[in-house]
Amino acid sequence: MTLQEALETLKAMEEAQAAYGQAFSVMYVDGDTVAPKMSYKGRAKALGYLSGELYSKTVNERNIEAIQTILDAGDAVDALTRRKATVQKEDLEDMLLMPKEEYQTYQETLTEAGAVWHEAKLKSDWDAFQPYLEKLVAYKRRFAERKDASRPAYDVMLDRYEKGMNTKTLEGFFSLLRSELTPVILAVKDKPAPDDSCIHGHFPVEGQRELNRRVMAVMGLDPERTALGETEHPFTDGVNKWDVRITTHYHEDDVSQNLYSVIHEGGHALYELGVADELQFTCLSGGSAMSIHESQSRFYENLIGRSRPFMETLLPILRDVFPEQFRAVTVDQLYHAMNKAMPSLIRTEADELTYAMHVAIRFEIEKLMFSGDAKLSELPGIWNQLYHEYLGVTVPDHRRGILQDSHWSGGLFGYFPSYALGSAYGVQMLYAMERDVDVWGAVRAGDLTPVTAWLGEHIHRFGQSKTPAELLVSAEVNPFDPHVYVGYLKKKYGELYGL
Amino acid sequence: MTLQEALETLKAMEEAQAAYGQAFSVMYVDGDTVAPKMSYKGRAKALGYLSGELYSKTVNERNIEAIQTILDAGDAVDALTRRKATVQKEDLEDMLLMPKEEYQTYQETLTEAGAVWHEAKLKSDWDAFQPYLEKLVAYKRRFAERKDASRPAYDVMLDRYEKGMNTKTLEGFFSLLRSELTPVILAVKDKPAPDDSCIHGHFPVEGQRELNRRVMAVMGLDPERTALGETEHPFTDGVNKWDVRITTHYHEDDVSQNLYSVIHEGGHALYELGVADELQFTCLSGGSAMSIHESQSRFYENLIGRSRPFMETLLPILRDVFPEQFRAVTVDQLYHAMNKAMPSLIRTEADELTYAMHVAIRFEIEKLMFSGDAKLSELPGIWNQLYHEYLGVTVPDHRRGILQDSHWSGGLFGYFPSYALGSAYGVQMLYAMERDVDVWGAVRAGDLTPVTAWLGEHIHRFGQSKTPAELLVSAEVNPFDPHVYVGYLKKKYGELYGL
């Protein structure tokens, strides 16, 4: 095969992947937002079939030869093309481990598992979900064993999310967080809780939709390229940079939950919206490793969205949309209300201080899933026990316990640690950004353009054309030091609670 | 090829068509409802690519041989399989007329044309839309010429929607309607207009959504299999019988527009929901010819939804949802308000009496498009002139004129006559149904199950396993006689207006 033929083959392969990928994204988002419940029957069949088609378009001798030809061509190809070939090779090697039928069955199982999880959560019914979890874990274990039987399955999967990551590193990371943060969590518990009555009450969905429009404008989320939907569990799907979907969940009795879901998913969306044009419709479009992606979402949600300066921008909006509730509230009261630290049940609603403990619990559970040291049927009990141990809270039902997150139903095992890693990366990015940009001036002015521009320059535009490690260097998280994150939390909560 | 191989080939072909078809439906509905505006960029690429994939899966030597093998096997195959092969053969022969690249380009043009039409309508900007119409008409003319150069292009297209239909038959049909109904329209014009103030005022969207839920329940639309979205132009897309999408458009100053859109699309939806299980995921799923489909939608919208007995069911719902507006309204007032006949600008909002004139105008315009007797740039002027001539109204802008319908942007030329034909078929179905079922008792009881059951038995369950002509016999429209339709309209409006 000539290099020219190899390049054309790669192009055709990426064109197929972009087309099928877009169809899958839209069917997935649609299925989770507006499709009627029984639609999963047809969707499971269609996604199963079409994923088999994409498999055939990806995994074949011609593509394998083309990729190797490009990688062997050295300096005759540009760096971007070489990077594409590298990423494609990694994906292909993974797909080769699973025959087409197995891959298709897995895709069908995912679609069904999503629908079943949704119902199971509403009914707190672990038994309904467990058989699907069983299938998904079994698939992932088979995959990990074929990929590298010499390493624990969970390590193989962590490495797939972020090259070089493993159980041992994460155990050190979470152990540091637990030992450093637990005393702060306990100290905060002894202090009087701040008054957060302003964020509780009755906030009709229509008003919250208006709030979202205003806040999304502050974030600079282009409404012609971003759509907001409604789901049980908020998520982002970046179809391409001209089509980014985010979702939220409305609670009429608490204005902060939807608000911070939108800011979090909006952070993911800004990443997808900011990837360079030249990477669109290639394997390098979309964000990099999940920890990098979560560094962006948690950056906007917490470092910006829960900062004191942001309250100066947020309060006038809240007063406009919900005048009764916020007329008499001060910036300082709002800041304390939005940063009330309290061990709680739901990860996505947790404050910054206790958040990492939720993630640490999921890390422990996932280790057990893959080590085989516990049966799946034992996991709900262990979950509840860990919540008691780490956070001192009692889990009343599986809906607010082990069934709360959608990730496992989507086959995302080894994803959760990304949230804590990303939170930690973000703090170091913020400190770097502060050296170049008047961050807090922009936040107070209600226009986050300079903040997004810095992240765009250092992270977003690169898509997957850089490795996670290279992106951390680009974003000046170099070296990564979790003590910086711990220090940030200690300072913030020390001041908030007068510790 | 053995018969067994042929049957397996047909099965594989239908599996592919169902999977791609589902992806296209969802991408189309999503694109029209919730996707951000710029998403069309990626969607056009993806649909173009994937429609090429489906083309290859459909148009190939093996499929052609398989279909012929089945058709040649005579009684060795069952009637349903033979019907599948017949339908597949017709589709294949059409696709063979357009090479893959041309077909793909057409699909991409359709996606863009939809987005452009939407903007053009909002801005009343014919010039923006005309180049896309040009491309679509040129494609269809090329297609018609290749299919049968001996017949006028428009006849070839009408025949494709309904076997045996042609310009001459429709000219007779519309000429009858025009000569018979124009005197009634003029007579009504001389009568005092009924008071329809109750349907005008302020009806917040949230209330209208509740109204829709209630009315959809009366119609028996299963909420686990039917979803309602919001678009500029209401439509139905039956993905399969477990996933039917309908859309509506809300006008806060007029409660009837959304209401009758939902009943109309709900009629289409009941058809799709009622197709037999055994036909799902085959080429025989989904409704038959568009005139049969429109006979169902217009049946519910007008024959049921605008009947006097239906007002007895509707009024209590309206009083529940909008108590201020409907407290003092009587059933008789509501009946007259919902049946106010008045020449107007918008087809979808037209009363039953003047409706067919809107369709007749589109028929005249489409004839011109394909005969070449007028340039496309002349059509807006001709449109306005015809509205003056047929209905005596002055078109103020293209938004309320030639740009009002989405059909042409979707490549649907020759579709409009189906609305008038379907309306006419429906009246004969109603008279047949009245012999078997207590139609008006069911309507008054607020439960349309017996009505839908009759249509299900005579039409819905067959999907496309019967030809339109066979379905008309099954539904006792035999022979079809447009005088029955004219008689129904004359009687209804004669009574309403005391002519």
PDB file of N, CA, C and O in Angstrom, chain B residues 231-268:
ATOM      1  N   THR B 231     -42.339  21.835  16.926  1.00  0.00           N
ATOM      2  CA  THR B 231     -41.648  22.253  15.698  1.00  0.00           C
ATOM      3  C   THR B 231     -42.395  23.408  15.055  1.00  0.00           C
ATOM      4  O   THR B 231     -43.542  23.687  15.387  1.00  0.00           O
ATOM      5  N   GLU B 232     -41.732  24.042  14.101  1.00  0.00           N
ATOM      6  CA  GLU B 232     -42.379  25.084  13.306  1.00  0.00           C
ATOM      7  C   GLU B 232     -43.591  24.493  12.576  1.00  0.00           C
ATOM      8  O   GLU B 232     -44.659  25.094  12.541  1.00  0.00           O
ATOM      9  N   HIS B 233     -43.397  23.308  12.005  1.00  0.00           N
ATOM     10  CA  HIS B 233     -44.459  22.679  11.228  1.00  0.00           C
ATOM     11  C   HIS B 233     -44.728  21.289  11.818  1.00  0.00           C
ATOM     12  O   HIS B 233     -43.847  20.451  11.807  1.00  0.00           O
ATOM     13  N   PRO B 234     -45.931  21.047  12.330  1.00  0.00           N
ATOM     14  CA  PRO B 234     -46.216  19.754  12.966  1.00  0.00           C
ATOM     15  C   PRO B 234     -46.061  18.579  12.000  1.00  0.00           C
ATOM     16  O   PRO B 234     -46.358  18.713  10.806  1.00  0.00           O
ATOM     17  N   PHE B 235     -45.577  17.456  12.506  1.00  0.00           N
ATOM     18  CA  PHE B 235     -45.481  16.244  11.691  1.00  0.00           C
ATOM     19  C   PHE B 235     -45.502  14.997  12.575  1.00  0.00           C
ATOM     20  O   PHE B 235     -45.461  15.099  13.800  1.00  0.00           O
ATOM     21  N   THR B 236     -45.580  13.844  11.923  1.00  0.00           N
ATOM     22  CA  THR B 236     -45.508  12.553  12.609  1.00  0.00           C
ATOM     23  C   THR B 236     -44.380  11.748  11.995  1.00  0.00           C
ATOM     24  O   THR B 236     -44.205  11.771  10.785  1.00  0.00           O
ATOM     25  N   ASP B 237     -43.625  11.074  12.829  1.00  0.00           N
ATOM     26  CA  ASP B 237     -42.632  10.127  12.330  1.00  0.00           C
ATOM     27  C   ASP B 237     -42.802   8.827  13.110  1.00  0.00           C
ATOM     28  O   ASP B 237     -42.554   8.781  14.309  1.00  0.00           O
ATOM     29  N   GLY B 238     -43.272   7.813  12.422  1.00  0.00           N
ATOM     30  CA  GLY B 238     -43.437   6.519  13.074  1.00  0.00           C
ATOM     31  C   GLY B 238     -42.162   5.717  12.929  1.00  0.00           C
ATOM     32  O   GLY B 238     -41.928   5.113  11.891  1.00  0.00           O
ATOM     33  N   VAL B 239     -41.334   5.751  13.955  1.00  0.00           N
ATOM     34  CA  VAL B 239     -40.057   5.018  13.892  1.00  0.00           C
ATOM     35  C   VAL B 239     -40.371   3.525  13.832  1.00  0.00           C
ATOM     36  O   VAL B 239     -39.878   2.807  12.963  1.00  0.00           O
ATOM     37  N   ASN B 240     -41.182   3.082  14.755  1.00  0.00           N
ATOM     38  CA  ASN B 240     -41.773   1.742  14.712  1.00  0.00           C
ATOM     39  C   ASN B 240     -42.971   1.801  15.655  1.00  0.00           C
ATOM     40  O   ASN B 240     -43.275   2.861  16.195  1.00  0.00           O
ATOM     41  N   LYS B 241     -43.653   0.693  15.882  1.00  0.00           N
ATOM     42  CA  LYS B 241     -44.881   0.793  16.678  1.00  0.00           C
ATOM     43  C   LYS B 241     -44.623   1.013  18.166  1.00  0.00           C
ATOM     44  O   LYS B 241     -45.559   1.240  18.921  1.00  0.00           O
ATOM     45  N   TRP B 242     -43.353   0.943  18.579  1.00  0.00           N
ATOM     46  CA  TRP B 242     -43.018   1.228  19.966  1.00  0.00           C
ATOM     47  C   TRP B 242     -42.399   2.617  20.120  1.00  0.00           C
ATOM     48  O   TRP B 242     -41.894   2.977  21.167  1.00  0.00           O
ATOM     49  N   ASP B 243     -42.414   3.362  19.041  1.00  0.00           N
ATOM     50  CA  ASP B 243     -41.707   4.645  19.078  1.00  0.00           C
ATOM     51  C   ASP B 243     -42.268   5.567  17.992  1.00  0.00           C
ATOM     52  O   ASP B 243     -41.746   5.617  16.883  1.00  0.00           O
ATOM     53  N   VAL B 244     -43.330   6.274  18.345  1.00  0.00           N
ATOM     54  CA  VAL B 244     -43.963   7.175  17.383  1.00  0.00           C
ATOM     55  C   VAL B 244     -43.827   8.609  17.890  1.00  0.00           C
ATOM     56  O   VAL B 244     -44.095   8.896  19.052  1.00  0.00           O
ATOM     57  N   ARG B 245     -43.334   9.480  17.023  1.00  0.00           N
ATOM     58  CA  ARG B 245     -43.144  10.883  17.419  1.00  0.00           C
ATOM     59  C   ARG B 245     -44.157  11.759  16.705  1.00  0.00           C
ATOM     60  O   ARG B 245     -44.317  11.647  15.479  1.00  0.00           O
ATOM     61  N   ILE B 246     -44.786  12.631  17.449  1.00  0.00           N
ATOM     62  CA  ILE B 246     -45.609  13.653  16.820  1.00  0.00           C
ATOM     63  C   ILE B 246     -45.127  15.009  17.326  1.00  0.00           C
ATOM     64  O   ILE B 246     -44.489  15.100  18.379  1.00  0.00           O
ATOM     65  N   THR B 247     -45.386  16.041  16.554  1.00  0.00           N
ATOM     66  CA  THR B 247     -44.994  17.380  16.992  1.00  0.00           C
ATOM     67  C   THR B 247     -46.159  18.344  16.804  1.00  0.00           C
ATOM     68  O   THR B 247     -47.087  18.076  16.046  1.00  0.00           O
ATOM     69  N   THR B 248     -46.065  19.459  17.500  1.00  0.00           N
ATOM     70  CA  THR B 248     -47.081  20.495  17.388  1.00  0.00           C
ATOM     71  C   THR B 248     -46.396  21.855  17.431  1.00  0.00           C
ATOM     72  O   THR B 248     -45.178  21.944  17.598  1.00  0.00           O
ATOM     73  N   HIS B 249     -47.196  22.889  17.233  1.00  0.00           N
ATOM     74  CA  HIS B 249     -46.673  24.246  17.329  1.00  0.00           C
ATOM     75  C   HIS B 249     -47.649  25.026  18.216  1.00  0.00           C
ATOM     76  O   HIS B 249     -48.849  24.987  17.988  1.00  0.00           O
ATOM     77  N   TYR B 250     -47.125  25.697  19.216  1.00  0.00           N
ATOM     78  CA  TYR B 250     -47.989  26.429  20.150  1.00  0.00           C
ATOM     79  C   TYR B 250     -48.171  27.879  19.715  1.00  0.00           C
ATOM     80  O   TYR B 250     -47.199  28.554  19.373  1.00  0.00           O
ATOM     81  N   HIS B 251     -49.417  28.318  19.733  1.00  0.00           N
ATOM     82  CA  HIS B 251     -49.733  29.741  19.560  1.00  0.00           C
ATOM     83  C   HIS B 251     -50.441  30.136  20.849  1.00  0.00           C
ATOM     84  O   HIS B 251     -51.536  29.629  21.117  1.00  0.00           O
ATOM     85  N   GLU B 252     -49.858  31.040  21.611  1.00  0.00           N
ATOM     86  CA  GLU B 252     -50.468  31.344  22.909  1.00  0.00           C
ATOM     87  C   GLU B 252     -51.766  32.134  22.775  1.00  0.00           C
ATOM     88  O   GLU B 252     -52.532  32.227  23.734  1.00  0.00           O
ATOM     89  N   ASP B 253     -52.018  32.689  21.593  1.00  0.00           N
ATOM     90  CA  ASP B 253     -53.240  33.497  21.437  1.00  0.00           C
ATOM     91  C   ASP B 253     -54.399  32.724  20.818  1.00  0.00           C
ATOM     92  O   ASP B 253     -55.457  33.291  20.580  1.00  0.00           O
ATOM     93  N   ASP B 254     -54.196  31.434  20.536  1.00  0.00           N
ATOM     94  CA  ASP B 254     -55.256  30.654  19.894  1.00  0.00           C
ATOM     95  C   ASP B 254     -55.109  29.196  20.324  1.00  0.00           C
ATOM     96  O   ASP B 254     -54.161  28.519  19.939  1.00  0.00           O
ATOM     97  N   VAL B 255     -56.078  28.741  21.109  1.00  0.00           N
ATOM     98  CA  VAL B 255     -55.945  27.397  21.684  1.00  0.00           C
ATOM     99  C   VAL B 255     -56.235  26.308  20.651  1.00  0.00           C
ATOM    100  O   VAL B 255     -55.836  25.152  20.816  1.00  0.00           O
ATOM    101  N   SER B 256     -56.929  26.655  19.565  1.00  0.00           N
ATOM    102  CA  SER B 256     -57.383  25.607  18.653  1.00  0.00           C
ATOM    103  C   SER B 256     -56.280  25.089  17.739  1.00  0.00           C
ATOM    104  O   SER B 256     -56.312  23.946  17.295  1.00  0.00           O
ATOM    105  N   GLN B 257     -55.305  25.917  17.434  1.00  0.00           N
ATOM    106  CA  GLN B 257     -54.298  25.511  16.445  1.00  0.00           C
ATOM    107  C   GLN B 257     -53.480  24.336  16.926  1.00  0.00           C
ATOM    108  O   GLN B 257     -53.358  23.313  16.228  1.00  0.00           O
ATOM    109  N   ASN B 258     -52.886  24.469  18.126  1.00  0.00           N
ATOM    110  CA  ASN B 258     -52.136  23.346  18.686  1.00  0.00           C
ATOM    111  C   ASN B 258     -53.061  22.149  18.890  1.00  0.00           C
ATOM    112  O   ASN B 258     -52.700  21.016  18.564  1.00  0.00           O
ATOM    113  N   LEU B 259     -54.252  22.394  19.406  1.00  0.00           N
ATOM    114  CA  LEU B 259     -55.180  21.306  19.696  1.00  0.00           C
ATOM    115  C   LEU B 259     -55.445  20.455  18.458  1.00  0.00           C
ATOM    116  O   LEU B 259     -55.341  19.220  18.496  1.00  0.00           O
ATOM    117  N   TYR B 260     -55.776  21.100  17.354  1.00  0.00           N
ATOM    118  CA  TYR B 260     -56.106  20.316  16.153  1.00  0.00           C
ATOM    119  C   TYR B 260     -54.859  19.765  15.450  1.00  0.00           C
ATOM    120  O   TYR B 260     -54.941  18.760  14.749  1.00  0.00           O
ATOM    121  N   SER B 261     -53.716  20.409  15.651  1.00  0.00           N
ATOM    122  CA  SER B 261     -52.469  19.783  15.175  1.00  0.00           C
ATOM    123  C   SER B 261     -52.243  18.462  15.903  1.00  0.00           C
ATOM    124  O   SER B 261     -51.886  17.450  15.285  1.00  0.00           O
ATOM    125  N   VAL B 262     -52.437  18.481  17.212  1.00  0.00           N
ATOM    126  CA  VAL B 262     -52.202  17.257  17.993  1.00  0.00           C
ATOM    127  C   VAL B 262     -53.199  16.168  17.611  1.00  0.00           C
ATOM    128  O   VAL B 262     -52.830  14.997  17.477  1.00  0.00           O
ATOM    129  N   ILE B 263     -54.453  16.542  17.389  1.00  0.00           N
ATOM    130  CA  ILE B 263     -55.443  15.519  17.009  1.00  0.00           C
ATOM    131  C   ILE B 263     -55.113  14.969  15.608  1.00  0.00           C
ATOM    132  O   ILE B 263     -55.193  13.767  15.369  1.00  0.00           O
ATOM    133  N   HIS B 264     -54.714  15.853  14.713  1.00  0.00           N
ATOM    134  CA  HIS B 264     -54.346  15.430  13.357  1.00  0.00           C
ATOM    135  C   HIS B 264     -53.138  14.482  13.403  1.00  0.00           C
ATOM    136  O   HIS B 264     -53.192  13.356  12.882  1.00  0.00           O
ATOM    137  N   GLU B 265     -52.072  14.926  14.032  1.00  0.00           N
ATOM    138  CA  GLU B 265     -50.864  14.075  14.103  1.00  0.00           C
ATOM    139  C   GLU B 265     -51.150  12.829  14.931  1.00  0.00           C
ATOM    140  O   GLU B 265     -50.606  11.754  14.654  1.00  0.00           O
ATOM    141  N   GLY B 266     -52.010  12.981  15.931  1.00  0.00           N
ATOM    142  CA  GLY B 266     -52.412  11.822  16.730  1.00  0.00           C
ATOM    143  C   GLY B 266     -53.093  10.755  15.869  1.00  0.00           C
ATOM    144  O   GLY B 266     -52.933   9.554  16.108  1.00  0.00           O
ATOM    145  N   GLY B 267     -53.832  11.188  14.866  1.00  0.00           N
ATOM    146  CA  GLY B 267     -54.465  10.254  13.929  1.00  0.00           C
ATOM    147  C   GLY B 267     -53.429   9.482  13.137  1.00  0.00           C
ATOM    148  O   GLY B 267     -53.524   8.256  12.975  1.00  0.00           O
ATOM    149  N   HIS B 268     -52.408  10.198  12.657  1.00  0.00           N
ATOM    150  CA  HIS B 268     -51.293   9.512  11.992  1.00  0.00           C
ATOM    151  C   HIS B 268     -50.644   8.516  12.953  1.00  0.00           C
ATOM    152  O   HIS B 268     -50.299   7.399  12.581  1.00  0.00           O
TER     153      HIS B 268
END
